[in-house]
Coordinates of C-alpha atoms in Angstrom, one line a residue:
Chain A
X313 CA -115.1 199.3 -2.6
X314 CA -113.8 201.9 -5.5
X315 CA -116.2 204.4 -5.7
X316 CA -114.7 206.9 -7.8
X317 CA -112.5 206.2 -10.6
X318 CA -110.9 209.0 -12.4
X319 CA -108.0 208.8 -15.4
X320 CA -105.1 210.6 -13.3
X321 CA -103.4 213.3 -15.7
X322 CA -100.0 213.5 -14.3
X323 CA -98.4 216.4 -16.1
X324 CA -94.6 217.4 -15.6
X325 CA -93.6 219.2 -12.5
X326 CA -95.3 216.7 -10.0
X327 CA -93.1 213.8 -11.3
X328 CA -90.4 214.7 -12.6
X329 CA -89.6 217.8 -10.2
X330 CA -91.9 217.2 -6.9
X331 CA -92.7 213.5 -6.6
X332 CA -93.8 213.9 -3.7
X333 CA -96.9 215.3 -4.5
X334 CA -97.8 212.5 -6.5
X335 CA -96.4 209.8 -3.8
X336 CA -99.2 211.8 -1.5
X337 CA -102.2 212.0 -3.9
X338 CA -101.7 207.9 -4.8
X339 CA -101.3 206.5 -1.0
X340 CA -104.6 209.5 0.1
X341 CA -106.7 208.3 -2.8
X342 CA -108.0 204.7 -1.6
X343 CA -108.5 206.0 2.0
X344 CA -111.5 208.1 0.3
X345 CA -112.3 205.6 -2.0
X346 CA -111.2 206.7 -5.0
X347 CA -109.0 204.8 -7.6
X348 CA -106.6 206.2 -10.1
X349 CA -106.7 205.3 -13.4
X350 CA -103.5 205.6 -15.2
X351 CA -103.1 208.1 -18.2
X352 CA -100.7 205.6 -19.9
X353 CA -98.4 207.5 -22.7
X354 CA -99.7 211.0 -21.6
X355 CA -98.0 214.2 -22.0
X356 CA -96.9 217.7 -21.1
X357 CA -100.8 219.0 -20.6
X358 CA -99.0 221.4 -22.3
X359 CA -98.5 224.1 -20.0
X360 CA -100.9 227.2 -21.2
X361 CA -98.8 230.3 -20.1
X362 CA -95.4 228.7 -22.6
X363 CA -97.2 226.5 -25.3
X364 CA -99.4 228.3 -25.9
X365 CA -98.4 231.8 -25.7
X366 CA -96.0 229.9 -28.7
X367 CA -98.3 228.3 -30.8
X368 CA -102.1 227.8 -30.0
X369 CA -102.6 224.9 -32.4
X370 CA -100.2 223.4 -31.2
X371 CA -101.3 223.5 -27.8
X372 CA -104.5 222.5 -28.6
X373 CA -103.2 219.1 -30.0
X374 CA -101.6 218.3 -28.1
X375 CA -104.3 218.9 -25.7
X376 CA -106.9 217.3 -27.5
X377 CA -104.4 214.0 -27.5
X378 CA -104.3 213.9 -23.6
X379 CA -107.9 214.1 -24.1
X380 CA -108.2 211.5 -26.1
X381 CA -106.5 209.1 -23.8
X382 CA -108.4 209.7 -20.9
X383 CA -111.2 208.8 -23.0
X384 CA -110.2 206.1 -23.9
X385 CA -110.2 204.5 -20.4
X386 CA -113.4 206.2 -20.8
X387 CA -113.5 208.0 -17.1
X388 CA -112.8 212.0 -16.4
X389 CA -109.9 213.4 -15.8
X390 CA -108.5 214.1 -12.1
X391 CA -105.5 216.4 -12.2
X392 CA -103.5 218.0 -9.2
X393 CA -101.9 221.6 -11.2
X394 CA -104.0 224.3 -11.9
X395 CA -102.2 225.2 -15.2
X396 CA -103.0 221.5 -16.6
X397 CA -105.9 222.4 -15.6
X398 CA -106.6 225.5 -17.4
X399 CA -105.1 223.8 -20.3
X400 CA -107.4 220.7 -20.0
X401 CA -110.8 222.2 -19.4
X402 CA -109.6 224.8 -21.9
X403 CA -109.4 222.3 -24.5
X404 CA -112.7 221.0 -23.6
X405 CA -114.1 224.3 -24.0
X406 CA -112.6 224.8 -27.5
X407 CA -113.0 221.6 -28.6
X408 CA -116.5 221.4 -28.7
X409 CA -116.4 223.5 -31.2
X410 CA -117.3 221.4 -34.6
X411 CA -115.6 223.0 -36.4
X412 CA -112.4 223.2 -34.3
X413 CA -112.4 219.3 -33.5
X414 CA -112.1 218.5 -37.0
X415 CA -109.5 220.2 -37.8
X416 CA -107.8 218.9 -34.6
X417 CA -108.6 215.7 -34.8
X418 CA -106.6 216.2 -38.5
X419 CA -103.5 217.4 -37.1
X420 CA -104.4 214.3 -34.7
X421 CA -104.9 211.9 -37.6
X422 CA -101.3 209.5 -37.6
X423 CA -101.2 209.6 -34.1
X424 CA -103.7 206.5 -32.9
X425 CA -105.7 209.6 -30.6
X426 CA -109.2 211.0 -32.0
X427 CA -110.9 213.5 -29.5
X428 CA -114.9 212.6 -29.5
X429 CA -115.8 215.7 -26.1
X430 CA -116.9 212.8 -24.1
X431 CA -115.2 213.6 -20.6
X432 CA -113.9 216.2 -19.1
X433 CA -111.5 217.3 -16.7
X434 CA -111.5 217.7 -12.7
X435 CA -109.4 219.3 -10.3
X436 CA -108.1 217.3 -6.9
X437 CA -110.1 220.6 -5.5
X438 CA -113.8 219.8 -7.4
X439 CA -113.5 216.2 -7.0
X440 CA -112.4 216.3 -2.9
X441 CA -115.2 218.4 -2.5
X442 CA -118.0 217.8 -5.2
X443 CA -117.6 214.4 -5.5
X444 CA -115.7 213.1 -2.3
X445 CA -117.6 215.9 0.0
X446 CA -116.1 217.2 3.2
X447 CA -118.3 214.7 5.7
X448 CA -116.5 212.1 3.6
X449 CA -113.0 213.3 4.4
X450 CA -113.5 214.0 8.3
X451 CA -114.4 210.1 8.6
X452 CA -110.5 209.4 7.7
X453 CA -108.5 212.0 9.7
X454 CA -107.3 210.3 12.7
X455 CA -104.8 212.6 13.1
X456 CA -106.5 216.2 13.5
X457 CA -104.1 219.0 13.0
X458 CA -104.2 222.0 14.7
X459 CA -102.4 224.8 13.2
X460 CA -103.2 228.0 11.2
X461 CA -102.4 228.0 7.4
X462 CA -102.4 230.9 5.2
X463 CA -104.1 229.6 1.6
X464 CA -103.4 230.1 -1.8
X465 CA -105.8 229.3 -4.0
X466 CA -104.0 230.1 -7.7
X467 CA -105.1 231.6 -10.5
X468 CA -106.0 228.6 -12.9
X469 CA -108.1 226.9 -10.9
X470 CA -110.8 230.0 -10.8
X471 CA -110.2 231.8 -13.9
X472 CA -111.4 232.5 -16.8
X473 CA -114.6 232.0 -14.4
X474 CA -117.0 231.3 -17.0
X475 CA -115.5 227.7 -18.1
X476 CA -114.9 226.7 -14.4
X477 CA -117.7 224.9 -12.1
X478 CA -117.6 227.8 -9.3
X479 CA -119.5 230.2 -9.9
X480 CA -117.3 232.6 -8.2
X481 CA -114.1 234.1 -8.7
X482 CA -113.7 235.7 -5.1
X483 CA -114.2 234.8 -2.2
X484 CA -114.0 230.9 -2.7
X485 CA -114.1 229.6 0.3
X486 CA -114.2 225.9 -1.1
X487 CA -109.7 225.0 0.1
X488 CA -110.3 226.7 3.4
X489 CA -113.3 224.2 4.3
X490 CA -111.3 221.3 3.3
X491 CA -108.1 222.8 5.8
X492 CA -111.0 222.5 8.1
X493 CA -112.0 219.5 7.8
X494 CA -108.5 218.1 8.9
X495 CA -108.4 220.3 11.8
X496 CA -106.7 223.6 10.6
X497 CA -107.4 226.8 11.8
X498 CA -108.0 229.2 8.3
X499 CA -105.9 232.6 9.0
X500 CA -106.8 235.1 6.1
X501 CA -104.2 237.8 4.6
X502 CA -103.5 240.3 2.2
X503 CA -103.2 239.8 -1.7
X504 CA -105.2 236.4 -0.5
X505 CA -106.2 236.4 -4.3
X506 CA -102.8 237.5 -5.6
X507 CA -101.0 235.0 -8.2
X508 CA -97.7 233.4 -6.9
X509 CA -96.1 234.4 -10.2
X510 CA -95.2 231.6 -11.6
X511 CA -97.3 231.4 -14.9
X512 CA -96.6 233.3 -18.2
X513 CA -93.8 231.8 -19.2
X514 CA -92.7 233.9 -16.2
X515 CA -90.7 231.8 -14.0
X516 CA -88.3 230.8 -17.2
X517 CA -87.8 233.7 -18.9
X518 CA -88.3 237.1 -15.9
X519 CA -87.7 235.2 -12.6
X520 CA -86.8 238.3 -11.2
X521 CA -90.3 240.1 -12.1
X522 CA -91.4 236.5 -10.9
X523 CA -89.5 236.3 -7.9
X524 CA -91.0 240.2 -7.0
X525 CA -94.6 238.6 -7.1
X526 CA -94.1 235.7 -4.8
X527 CA -92.3 238.0 -2.0
X528 CA -94.9 239.8 -2.0
X529 CA -97.2 237.4 -0.8
X530 CA -94.6 235.8 1.2
X531 CA -94.7 239.0 3.1
X532 CA -98.0 239.2 3.8
X533 CA -97.7 236.1 4.7
X534 CA -95.4 236.0 7.3
X535 CA -97.4 239.3 9.0
X536 CA -100.1 236.9 9.7
X537 CA -98.1 234.9 11.8
X538 CA -98.8 231.3 10.4
X539 CA -97.7 228.1 10.4
X540 CA -97.4 227.0 7.1
X541 CA -98.9 227.3 3.9
X542 CA -101.4 225.0 2.3
X543 CA -101.9 225.6 -2.4
X544 CA -103.5 222.9 -4.9
X545 CA -102.0 223.8 -7.3
X546 CA -97.6 222.0 -7.7
X547 CA -96.9 224.9 -10.0
X548 CA -97.4 227.8 -7.2
X549 CA -96.0 225.0 -4.9
X550 CA -93.0 225.0 -6.2
X551 CA -93.0 228.9 -6.8
X552 CA -93.5 229.2 -2.8
X553 CA -91.1 226.3 -2.1
X554 CA -88.0 226.8 -4.3
X555 CA -89.1 230.6 -5.0
X556 CA -89.1 231.4 -1.5
X557 CA -85.0 229.5 -1.2
X558 CA -84.6 231.8 -4.4
X559 CA -86.4 235.0 -3.5
X560 CA -84.5 235.0 0.3
X561 CA -81.1 235.0 -2.2
X562 CA -81.9 237.5 -4.4
X563 CA -83.7 239.9 -2.9
X564 CA -82.1 239.3 1.2
X565 CA -84.9 238.1 2.9
X566 CA -85.4 235.5 5.5
X567 CA -88.6 233.9 4.5
X568 CA -88.9 230.7 6.6
X569 CA -92.5 229.4 5.6
X570 CA -93.0 225.7 5.3
X571 CA -95.2 225.2 2.5
X572 CA -97.5 221.8 1.6
X573 CA -99.9 220.8 -1.3
X574 CA -103.1 219.8 -0.2
X575 CA -102.2 215.8 -0.5
X576 CA -99.2 216.2 2.3
X577 CA -101.6 217.7 5.3
X578 CA -104.5 215.3 4.0
X579 CA -102.1 212.4 4.1
X580 CA -100.3 213.4 8.1
X581 CA -104.2 214.0 8.9
X582 CA -104.9 210.4 7.7
X583 CA -102.3 209.2 9.7
X584 CA -99.3 208.6 7.3
X585 CA -95.7 210.1 8.6
X586 CA -94.2 213.0 7.0
X587 CA -91.8 210.3 5.0
X588 CA -94.5 209.2 3.4
X589 CA -95.3 212.5 2.2
X590 CA -91.8 213.7 1.3
X591 CA -92.0 216.3 3.4
X592 CA -87.9 216.2 3.8
X593 CA -88.2 216.4 0.0
X594 CA -88.4 220.2 0.6
X595 CA -86.6 223.3 -0.6
X596 CA -87.5 225.1 2.6
X597 CA -87.4 223.4 6.3
X598 CA -90.8 222.0 7.4
X599 CA -89.7 220.9 10.4
X600 CA -90.9 224.1 12.2
X601 CA -94.7 222.9 11.1
X602 CA -94.0 219.5 12.1
X603 CA -93.1 220.5 15.9
X604 CA -95.9 222.2 16.7
X605 CA -98.4 219.9 15.8
X606 CA -96.3 217.4 17.5
X607 CA -94.0 215.7 14.6
X608 CA -90.5 214.9 13.0
X609 CA -89.6 214.8 9.7
Chain B
X1243 CA -94.8 273.3 -15.9
X1244 CA -94.4 269.9 -17.8
X1245 CA -97.5 268.1 -20.1
X1246 CA -97.2 264.8 -17.8
X1247 CA -98.5 263.1 -21.3
X1248 CA -96.6 262.8 -24.4
X1249 CA -97.4 264.2 -27.3
X1250 CA -97.3 261.6 -29.9
X1251 CA -98.0 261.7 -33.7
X1252 CA -98.7 258.4 -35.4
X1253 CA -97.0 258.0 -38.5
X1254 CA -99.5 256.7 -40.9
X1255 CA -96.7 254.2 -42.6
X1256 CA -96.7 252.7 -38.7
X1257 CA -100.0 251.9 -38.6
X1258 CA -101.0 248.3 -39.8
X1259 CA -104.7 248.3 -39.5
X1260 CA -105.3 244.4 -40.4
X1261 CA -103.5 244.0 -36.7
X1262 CA -107.6 244.7 -35.2
X1263 CA -108.9 242.1 -38.3
X1264 CA -107.3 239.4 -37.6
X1265 CA -107.6 240.0 -33.9
X1266 CA -111.2 239.8 -34.4
X1267 CA -111.3 236.7 -36.3
X1268 CA -109.2 235.3 -34.0
X1269 CA -112.7 235.5 -31.9
X1270 CA -111.2 239.3 -30.4
X1271 CA -113.7 241.3 -32.1
X1272 CA -115.0 242.7 -28.8
X1273 CA -111.8 244.2 -28.5
X1274 CA -113.0 247.2 -30.9
X1275 CA -115.5 248.4 -27.7
X1276 CA -112.1 249.0 -25.5
X1277 CA -113.1 252.1 -22.8
X1278 CA -109.5 252.2 -22.4
X1279 CA -110.6 252.6 -18.7
X1280 CA -107.2 250.7 -17.4
X1281 CA -108.5 248.6 -15.6
X1282 CA -106.7 245.6 -16.9
X1283 CA -103.7 248.2 -16.2
X1284 CA -105.3 248.4 -12.6
X1285 CA -106.1 244.6 -11.4
X1286 CA -102.2 244.1 -12.9
X1287 CA -99.9 242.5 -10.8
X1288 CA -97.5 241.9 -13.2
X1289 CA -98.3 245.8 -14.0
X1290 CA -97.4 246.8 -10.8
X1291 CA -94.1 245.8 -10.7
X1292 CA -92.2 246.6 -13.4
X1293 CA -93.8 249.2 -16.9
X1294 CA -95.8 246.4 -18.7
X1295 CA -99.0 247.8 -19.3
X1296 CA -102.2 246.1 -20.4
X1297 CA -104.6 249.1 -21.7
X1298 CA -101.3 250.7 -23.2
X1299 CA -100.7 247.4 -25.1
X1300 CA -104.2 247.2 -26.5
X1301 CA -104.5 249.9 -27.6
X1302 CA -101.4 250.1 -29.6
X1303 CA -103.1 246.8 -31.4
X1304 CA -106.2 249.2 -31.8
X1305 CA -103.9 250.8 -33.6
X1306 CA -102.3 248.9 -36.3
X1307 CA -99.1 249.6 -34.3
X1308 CA -98.2 245.9 -35.1
X1309 CA -94.6 245.8 -35.1
X1310 CA -94.2 248.1 -31.8
X1311 CA -96.2 245.5 -30.3
X1312 CA -94.8 242.3 -31.3
X1313 CA -91.4 243.1 -30.5
X1314 CA -92.6 244.9 -27.0
X1315 CA -90.3 243.1 -24.7
X1316 CA -93.2 244.0 -21.9
X1317 CA -95.7 241.1 -23.7
X1318 CA -93.8 238.6 -22.2
X1319 CA -94.7 239.9 -18.3
X1320 CA -98.1 238.5 -17.9
X1321 CA -98.2 236.3 -15.8
X1322 CA -101.7 235.0 -17.4
X1323 CA -103.3 235.3 -14.4
X1324 CA -106.8 236.3 -16.0
X1325 CA -107.6 239.1 -13.2
X1326 CA -108.3 241.7 -16.1
X1327 CA -110.4 238.9 -17.9
X1328 CA -113.3 238.7 -14.8
X1329 CA -112.7 243.0 -14.0
X1330 CA -113.0 244.1 -17.6
X1331 CA -116.5 245.9 -18.1
X1332 CA -116.3 245.5 -21.7
X1333 CA -116.2 241.6 -20.8
X1334 CA -112.8 241.7 -23.4
X1335 CA -111.0 238.7 -23.4
X1336 CA -107.3 240.4 -22.3
X1337 CA -105.7 237.6 -21.4
X1338 CA -106.2 235.3 -24.7
X1339 CA -105.6 238.9 -26.7
X1340 CA -102.2 238.4 -25.2
X1341 CA -102.1 234.9 -25.9
X1342 CA -102.9 235.8 -29.3
X1343 CA -100.6 238.7 -29.4
X1344 CA -97.8 236.7 -28.3
X1345 CA -98.1 234.2 -31.0
X1346 CA -97.7 236.4 -33.8
X1347 CA -95.0 237.6 -31.6
X1348 CA -93.7 234.0 -31.8
X1349 CA -93.8 234.2 -36.4
X1350 CA -92.5 237.5 -36.1
X1351 CA -89.9 236.0 -34.7
X1352 CA -89.5 238.0 -31.2
X1353 CA -88.8 234.3 -28.9
X1354 CA -86.5 233.7 -26.0
X1355 CA -84.1 231.6 -25.7
X1356 CA -86.0 230.3 -22.6
X1357 CA -88.7 229.7 -24.1
X1358 CA -87.2 228.3 -27.4
X1359 CA -85.7 225.2 -24.6
X1360 CA -88.8 224.5 -22.8
X1361 CA -90.6 224.0 -26.4
X1362 CA -87.2 221.8 -27.6
X1363 CA -87.7 220.1 -24.6
X1364 CA -91.2 219.5 -25.7
X1365 CA -90.4 218.5 -28.4
X1366 CA -87.5 216.1 -27.7
X1367 CA -89.7 214.1 -24.7
X1368 CA -92.9 215.0 -24.3
X1369 CA -92.6 217.0 -21.4
X1370 CA -91.5 220.1 -20.9
X1371 CA -89.9 220.1 -17.9
X1372 CA -88.5 215.9 -17.9
X1373 CA -86.8 214.0 -16.1
X1374 CA -83.3 215.3 -17.6
X1375 CA -81.2 214.5 -14.5
X1376 CA -80.7 211.1 -12.7
X1377 CA -81.7 212.3 -9.5
X1378 CA -85.3 212.8 -10.2
X1379 CA -86.3 208.8 -10.9
X1380 CA -83.7 208.6 -7.9
X1381 CA -86.0 210.8 -6.0
X1382 CA -88.9 208.6 -6.8
X1383 CA -87.8 205.7 -6.2
X1384 CA -86.9 207.0 -2.4
X1385 CA -91.2 208.1 -2.0
X1386 CA -91.5 204.3 -3.6
X1387 CA -92.5 204.9 -7.2
X1388 CA -91.4 203.8 -10.2
X1389 CA -87.8 205.6 -10.9
X1390 CA -90.5 207.0 -14.6
X1391 CA -94.0 207.8 -14.4
X1392 CA -96.2 206.6 -16.7
X1393 CA -95.8 209.3 -19.1
X1394 CA -94.1 209.8 -22.1
X1395 CA -91.0 208.8 -20.1
X1396 CA -92.0 205.1 -20.3
X1397 CA -93.4 205.4 -23.6
X1398 CA -91.0 206.0 -26.9
X1399 CA -94.3 205.5 -29.2
X1400 CA -95.8 208.3 -27.6
X1401 CA -92.4 211.0 -27.9
X1402 CA -93.1 209.6 -31.5
X1403 CA -97.0 210.8 -31.8
X1404 CA -96.0 214.6 -30.4
X1405 CA -93.3 214.7 -32.7
X1406 CA -95.7 213.5 -35.2
X1407 CA -98.1 216.3 -33.9
X1408 CA -95.5 219.2 -33.9
X1409 CA -94.4 218.0 -37.6
X1410 CA -98.1 219.0 -38.6
X1411 CA -98.2 222.5 -36.7
X1412 CA -94.7 223.3 -37.6
X1413 CA -94.0 224.2 -34.2
X1414 CA -90.4 222.5 -35.0
X1415 CA -89.7 225.2 -37.6
X1416 CA -91.1 228.3 -35.2
X1417 CA -88.8 227.6 -32.7
X1418 CA -86.1 227.1 -34.7
X1419 CA -85.6 222.8 -33.4
X1420 CA -82.9 221.9 -35.4
X1421 CA -83.5 217.9 -36.2
X1422 CA -79.3 217.3 -35.2
X1423 CA -80.5 217.3 -31.9
X1424 CA -83.1 215.0 -31.9
X1425 CA -81.1 212.2 -30.6
X1426 CA -79.8 214.9 -28.2
X1427 CA -80.0 213.0 -24.5
X1428 CA -82.0 215.6 -22.2

């Protein structure tokens, strides 16, 4: 019986660049009694670092259209990307102001959508931790993952904290706990709270600065002697995986840190194969990590 | 011995006091309470490796050095991580202030070609990062997914809705989007 239903927001990077995260999430969901209802015709969130940097009204109007599609489903949104989460939750917040809502709905006139402020957006971590619960997740584990992990939380999951549900902005342990529920050991490392460097339009227009930021994090992770890093944001994931390869080329380094999105790790623990989790589609080989836990790609 | 601080006389003709007023009207009124403590700069991961100085930018904005602020390439080095906003002792939403200044910078014509490119993709497809190569659809199919996601990519009418919004806000003009490119495949 399905107990938890959400409007499933994909965004851009997951369906169009990292479909392994989409595939993994669609497979793990039924085991947790989650039904993912499609948001037909949803668009870019749009990206908070770029489109919001260029024109706030355009950003908010397209956000409102996405929120309206979820509202037409009658369901809160489940979102996998910190950036999309940042946009959608800021949209919900900004559109609570009746004057702003009226102005933006006027722009939406002609699209067939109007937002009424009846739904909100939840990040995967919020859904898993608060709505499903660690115990229920533990119950689905058939293959505990005994390995050492560094967690990268990502900025927009936590900040700005005044419109987030967590109550903390540092020492955030929920992702650590969700990984521990699968049997993993969390390794602390320098600069855990630091940004991956992908956001704000840096990956698109300031790649060198962007890669220098992820390089600093990768060095700290390497020193912590981990088997893999786990993230809860596909844009951070892209930066750690593709960006790691680019950083190696750019700076002459040789980092080989396997990168996993949380639902990929959860899927392995639930008994899905590495191939089903799309682990053969990564830029940095996941093989050393899989070998450590007695699997292969 | 030289002084570490450059002495600089601000020429009156450069000052545009309206900039701080505009920021106030945009809901960033707390910016006027900035005490220049530098917590923002000290917290900034981009500033640690570049010449981007958040405090300096905020000070210049308050002084009304509009042209200098809006044309400064450093304005585009913020990764929007939000750490400065969390730590500001005067509770200034520094990140939102940076985003607001970026909006003004775009209006003044300072926009990176890469950022215009991302915007053009959004206008053409509804995705800032679209499926613009068949290899991505092939990868989706290998994972047991439909070749196109159930987003704007599967609903041409939805793309028209995005374009309708963009016409309403004038975003196409802002990002220098040429009508003739509209039918071009990405």
